[in-house]
Coordinates of C-alpha atoms in Angstrom, one line a residue:
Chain A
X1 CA 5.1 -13.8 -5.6
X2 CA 2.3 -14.0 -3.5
X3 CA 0.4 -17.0 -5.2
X4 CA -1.9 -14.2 -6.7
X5 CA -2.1 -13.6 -9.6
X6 CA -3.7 -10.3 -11.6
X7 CA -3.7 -9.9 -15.4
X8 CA -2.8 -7.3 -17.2
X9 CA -1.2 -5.2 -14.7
X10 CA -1.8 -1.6 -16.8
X11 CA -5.0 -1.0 -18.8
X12 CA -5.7 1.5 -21.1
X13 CA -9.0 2.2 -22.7
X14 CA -11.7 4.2 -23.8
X15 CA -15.1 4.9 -22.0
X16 CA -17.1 2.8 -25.1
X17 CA -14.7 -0.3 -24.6
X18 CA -15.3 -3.6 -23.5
X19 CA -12.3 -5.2 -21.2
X20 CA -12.0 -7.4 -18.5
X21 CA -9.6 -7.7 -15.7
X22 CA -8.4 -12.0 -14.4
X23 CA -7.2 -12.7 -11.0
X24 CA -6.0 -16.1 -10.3
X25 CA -4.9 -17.7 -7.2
X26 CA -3.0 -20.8 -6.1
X27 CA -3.6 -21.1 -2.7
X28 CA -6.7 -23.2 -2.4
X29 CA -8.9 -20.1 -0.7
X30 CA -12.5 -20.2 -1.1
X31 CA -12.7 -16.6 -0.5
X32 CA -11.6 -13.9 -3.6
X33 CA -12.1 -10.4 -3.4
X34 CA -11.8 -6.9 -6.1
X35 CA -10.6 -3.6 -4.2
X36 CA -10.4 -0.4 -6.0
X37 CA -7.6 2.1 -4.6
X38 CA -7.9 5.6 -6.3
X39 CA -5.5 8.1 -5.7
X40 CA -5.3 9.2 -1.7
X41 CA -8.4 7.2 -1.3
X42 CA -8.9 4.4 1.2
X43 CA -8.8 0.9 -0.3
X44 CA -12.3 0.4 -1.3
X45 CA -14.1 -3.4 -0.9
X46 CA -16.4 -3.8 -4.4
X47 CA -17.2 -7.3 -4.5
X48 CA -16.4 -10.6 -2.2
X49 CA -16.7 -14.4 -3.5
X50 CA -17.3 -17.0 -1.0
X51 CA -17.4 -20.3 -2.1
X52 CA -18.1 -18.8 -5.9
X53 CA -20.9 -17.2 -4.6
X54 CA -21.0 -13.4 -4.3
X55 CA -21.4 -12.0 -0.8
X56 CA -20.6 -8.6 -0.9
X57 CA -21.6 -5.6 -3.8
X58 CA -20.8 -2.2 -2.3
X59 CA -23.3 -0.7 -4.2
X60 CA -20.8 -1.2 -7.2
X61 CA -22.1 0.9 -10.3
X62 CA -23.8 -1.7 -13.0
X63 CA -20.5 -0.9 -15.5
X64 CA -18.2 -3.6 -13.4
X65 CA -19.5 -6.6 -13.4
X66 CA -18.0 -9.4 -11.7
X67 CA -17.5 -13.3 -12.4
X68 CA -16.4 -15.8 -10.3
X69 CA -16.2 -19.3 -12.5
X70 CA -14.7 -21.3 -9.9
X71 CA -12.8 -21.0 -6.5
X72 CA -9.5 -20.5 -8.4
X73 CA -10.8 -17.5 -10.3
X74 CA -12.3 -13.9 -10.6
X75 CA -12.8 -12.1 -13.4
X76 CA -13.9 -8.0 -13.4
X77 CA -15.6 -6.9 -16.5
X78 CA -15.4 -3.8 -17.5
X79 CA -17.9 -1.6 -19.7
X80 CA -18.8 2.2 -20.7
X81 CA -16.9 2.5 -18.2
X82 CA -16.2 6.7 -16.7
X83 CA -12.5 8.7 -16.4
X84 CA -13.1 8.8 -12.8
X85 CA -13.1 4.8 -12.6
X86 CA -9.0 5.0 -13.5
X87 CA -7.5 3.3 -10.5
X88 CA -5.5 0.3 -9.3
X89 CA -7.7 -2.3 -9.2
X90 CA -6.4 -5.4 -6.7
X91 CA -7.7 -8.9 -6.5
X92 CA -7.2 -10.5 -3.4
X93 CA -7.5 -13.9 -1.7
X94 CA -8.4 -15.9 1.9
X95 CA -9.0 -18.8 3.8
X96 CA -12.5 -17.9 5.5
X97 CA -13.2 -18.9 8.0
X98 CA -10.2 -18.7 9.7
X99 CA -7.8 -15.6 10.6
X100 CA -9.1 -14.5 6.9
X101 CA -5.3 -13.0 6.1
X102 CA -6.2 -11.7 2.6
X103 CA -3.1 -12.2 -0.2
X104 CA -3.0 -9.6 -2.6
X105 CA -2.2 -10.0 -6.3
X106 CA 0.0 -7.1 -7.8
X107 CA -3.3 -5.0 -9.1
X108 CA -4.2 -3.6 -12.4
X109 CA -3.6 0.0 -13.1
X110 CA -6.3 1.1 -15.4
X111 CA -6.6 4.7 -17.0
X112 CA -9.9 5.4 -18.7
X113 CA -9.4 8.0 -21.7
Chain B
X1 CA -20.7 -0.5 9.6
X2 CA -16.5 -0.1 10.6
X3 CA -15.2 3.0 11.0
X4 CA -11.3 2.4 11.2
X5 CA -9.0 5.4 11.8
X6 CA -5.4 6.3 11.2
X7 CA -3.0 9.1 10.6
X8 CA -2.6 10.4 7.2
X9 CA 1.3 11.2 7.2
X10 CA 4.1 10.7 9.4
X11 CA 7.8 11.9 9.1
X12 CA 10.5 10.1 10.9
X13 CA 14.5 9.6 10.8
X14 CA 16.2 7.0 9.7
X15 CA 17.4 4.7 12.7
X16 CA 14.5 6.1 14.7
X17 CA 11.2 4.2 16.4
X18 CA 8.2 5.6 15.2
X19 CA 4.8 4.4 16.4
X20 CA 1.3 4.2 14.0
X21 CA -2.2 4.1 15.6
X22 CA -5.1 2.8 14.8
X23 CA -8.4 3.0 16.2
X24 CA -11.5 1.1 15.2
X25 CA -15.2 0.8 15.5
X26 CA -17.2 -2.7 14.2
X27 CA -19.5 -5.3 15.3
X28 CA -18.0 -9.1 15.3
X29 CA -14.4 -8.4 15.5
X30 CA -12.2 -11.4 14.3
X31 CA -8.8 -9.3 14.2
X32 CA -6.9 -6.9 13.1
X33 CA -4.0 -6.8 10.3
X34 CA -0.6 -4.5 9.3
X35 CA 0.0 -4.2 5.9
X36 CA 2.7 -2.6 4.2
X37 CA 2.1 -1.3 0.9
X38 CA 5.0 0.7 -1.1
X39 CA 3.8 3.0 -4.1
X40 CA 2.2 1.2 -7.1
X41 CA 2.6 -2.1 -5.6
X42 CA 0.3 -4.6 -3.9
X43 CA -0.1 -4.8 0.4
X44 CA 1.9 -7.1 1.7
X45 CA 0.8 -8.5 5.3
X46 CA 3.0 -7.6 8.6
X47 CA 1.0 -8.8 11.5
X48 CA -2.0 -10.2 12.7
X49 CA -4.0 -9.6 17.0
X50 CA -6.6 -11.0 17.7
X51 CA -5.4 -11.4 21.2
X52 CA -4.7 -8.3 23.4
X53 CA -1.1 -7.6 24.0
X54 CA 2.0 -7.4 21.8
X55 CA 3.1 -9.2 18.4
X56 CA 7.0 -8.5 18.0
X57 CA 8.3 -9.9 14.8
X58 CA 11.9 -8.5 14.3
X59 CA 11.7 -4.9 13.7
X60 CA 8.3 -4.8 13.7
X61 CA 6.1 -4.9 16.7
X62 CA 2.0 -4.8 16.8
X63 CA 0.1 -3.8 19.7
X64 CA -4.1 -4.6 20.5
X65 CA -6.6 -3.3 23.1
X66 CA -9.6 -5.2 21.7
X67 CA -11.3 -3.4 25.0
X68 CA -10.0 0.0 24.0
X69 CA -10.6 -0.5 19.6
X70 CA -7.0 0.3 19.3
X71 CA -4.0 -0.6 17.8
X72 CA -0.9 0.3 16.9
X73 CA 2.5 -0.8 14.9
X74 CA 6.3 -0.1 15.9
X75 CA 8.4 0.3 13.5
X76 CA 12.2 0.4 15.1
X77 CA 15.5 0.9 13.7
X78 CA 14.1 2.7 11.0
X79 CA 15.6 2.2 7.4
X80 CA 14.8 4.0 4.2
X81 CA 13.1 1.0 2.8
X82 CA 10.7 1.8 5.7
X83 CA 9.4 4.6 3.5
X84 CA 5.2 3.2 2.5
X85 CA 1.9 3.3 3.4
X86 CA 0.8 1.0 6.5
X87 CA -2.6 -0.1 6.8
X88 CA -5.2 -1.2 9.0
X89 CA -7.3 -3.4 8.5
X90 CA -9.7 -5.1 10.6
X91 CA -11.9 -8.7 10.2
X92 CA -15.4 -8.9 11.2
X93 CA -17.3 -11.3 11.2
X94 CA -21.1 -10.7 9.9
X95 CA -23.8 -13.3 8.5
X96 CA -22.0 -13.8 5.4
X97 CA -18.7 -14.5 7.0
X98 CA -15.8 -12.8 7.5
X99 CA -15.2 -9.6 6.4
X100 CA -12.2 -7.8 5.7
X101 CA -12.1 -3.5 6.2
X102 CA -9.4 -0.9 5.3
X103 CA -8.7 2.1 7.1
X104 CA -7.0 5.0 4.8
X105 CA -3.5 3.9 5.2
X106 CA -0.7 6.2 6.9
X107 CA 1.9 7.4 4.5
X108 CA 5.6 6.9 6.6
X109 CA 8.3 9.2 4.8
X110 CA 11.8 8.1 6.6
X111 CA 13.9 11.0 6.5
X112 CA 17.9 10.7 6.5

């Protein structure tokens, strides 16, 4: 238990569905972060809240669209959303800034059909 | 941009000492971390350099040359368990604050 947590951990759903994806952390961060990790791929930075406000967008496509309601929470939504977007999808947390160590939650896997 | 680098696979034995690089290119560098990260699970964090020198931390030793961009981690006494992708990552600092970069991850396979 890393004091992260990601719900649901497996996803299933059609490209014309609407979903979303909840992280939650206990650790009193301010910073939260969403990484996609496709098969054999490099763990990919999407989005990065600091202090609830959103810092980073690596040229994220418009169908994930992140909320961050307070400093304890992150949500990913989800929407006409492609096959190719079936990944893990991890939430992570830090202190910034400090050393930054980033605490993972366990990761969604979602499988667009 | 980073550019962080890293071996794709590596094959050892079981009781062995194998030896993972890592060599990086960023502006504002803040650190570097280990993670280990077994199949379908989350990273889980091993070390942190910021200084240059050597981290040991039981079987698990992590090496930086903040002057050279490189890295690596020893893994000793090898155990199946041992078997998992390590990663690199590295912290940089840019106007937004810190920022935290993955290299691809090197898949270990311990071998009996």
């Amino acid at each position: 238990e890393t004091g992260v947590t990601q719900t649901p951990r497996h996803l299933v759903m059609g490209m014309t569905n609407k979903k979303s994806l909840k992280c939650e952390q206990h650790l009193g961060h301010n910073a939260m972060y969403w990484y996609k990790q496709s098969a054999k791929k490099p763990l990919e930075l999407m989005f990065v809240y600091n202090f609830k406000e959103q810092t980073e967008n690596n040229s994220v496509p418009s169908r994930f669209s992140p909320e961050c309601p307070n400093s304890s929470h992150l949500f990913l939504h989800l929407h006409t959303l492609q096959p190719e977007d079936s990944a893990l999808y991890l939430c992570a947390s830090s202190q910034l800034p400090s050393t930054g160590e980033a605490f993972f939650g366990q990761g969604t896997r979602l499988t667009v059909v | 941009g980073q550019n962080i680098d890293q071996p794709t696979e590596m094959t050892a034995t079981e009781g062995a000492i194998v030896q993972i690089n890592c060599t990086y290119q960023t502006s504002g560098f803040n650190g570097l971390f280990w993670y280990q990260q077994h199949a379908g699970e989350a990273p889980t964090f091993l070390s942190y350099n910021v200084l240059d020198g050597l981290e040991e931390k039981g079987r698990f030793s992590s090496f930086l040359s903040r002057s050279k961009g490189y890295s690596y981690l020893l893994l000793k006494e090898l155990q199946m368990k041992d078997s998992a992708s390590y990663l690199c990552a590295v912290i940089s600092r840019n106007n937004a604050g810190n920022m935290l970069t993955f290299g691809g991850g090197t898949r270990l396979m311990v071998k009996p």
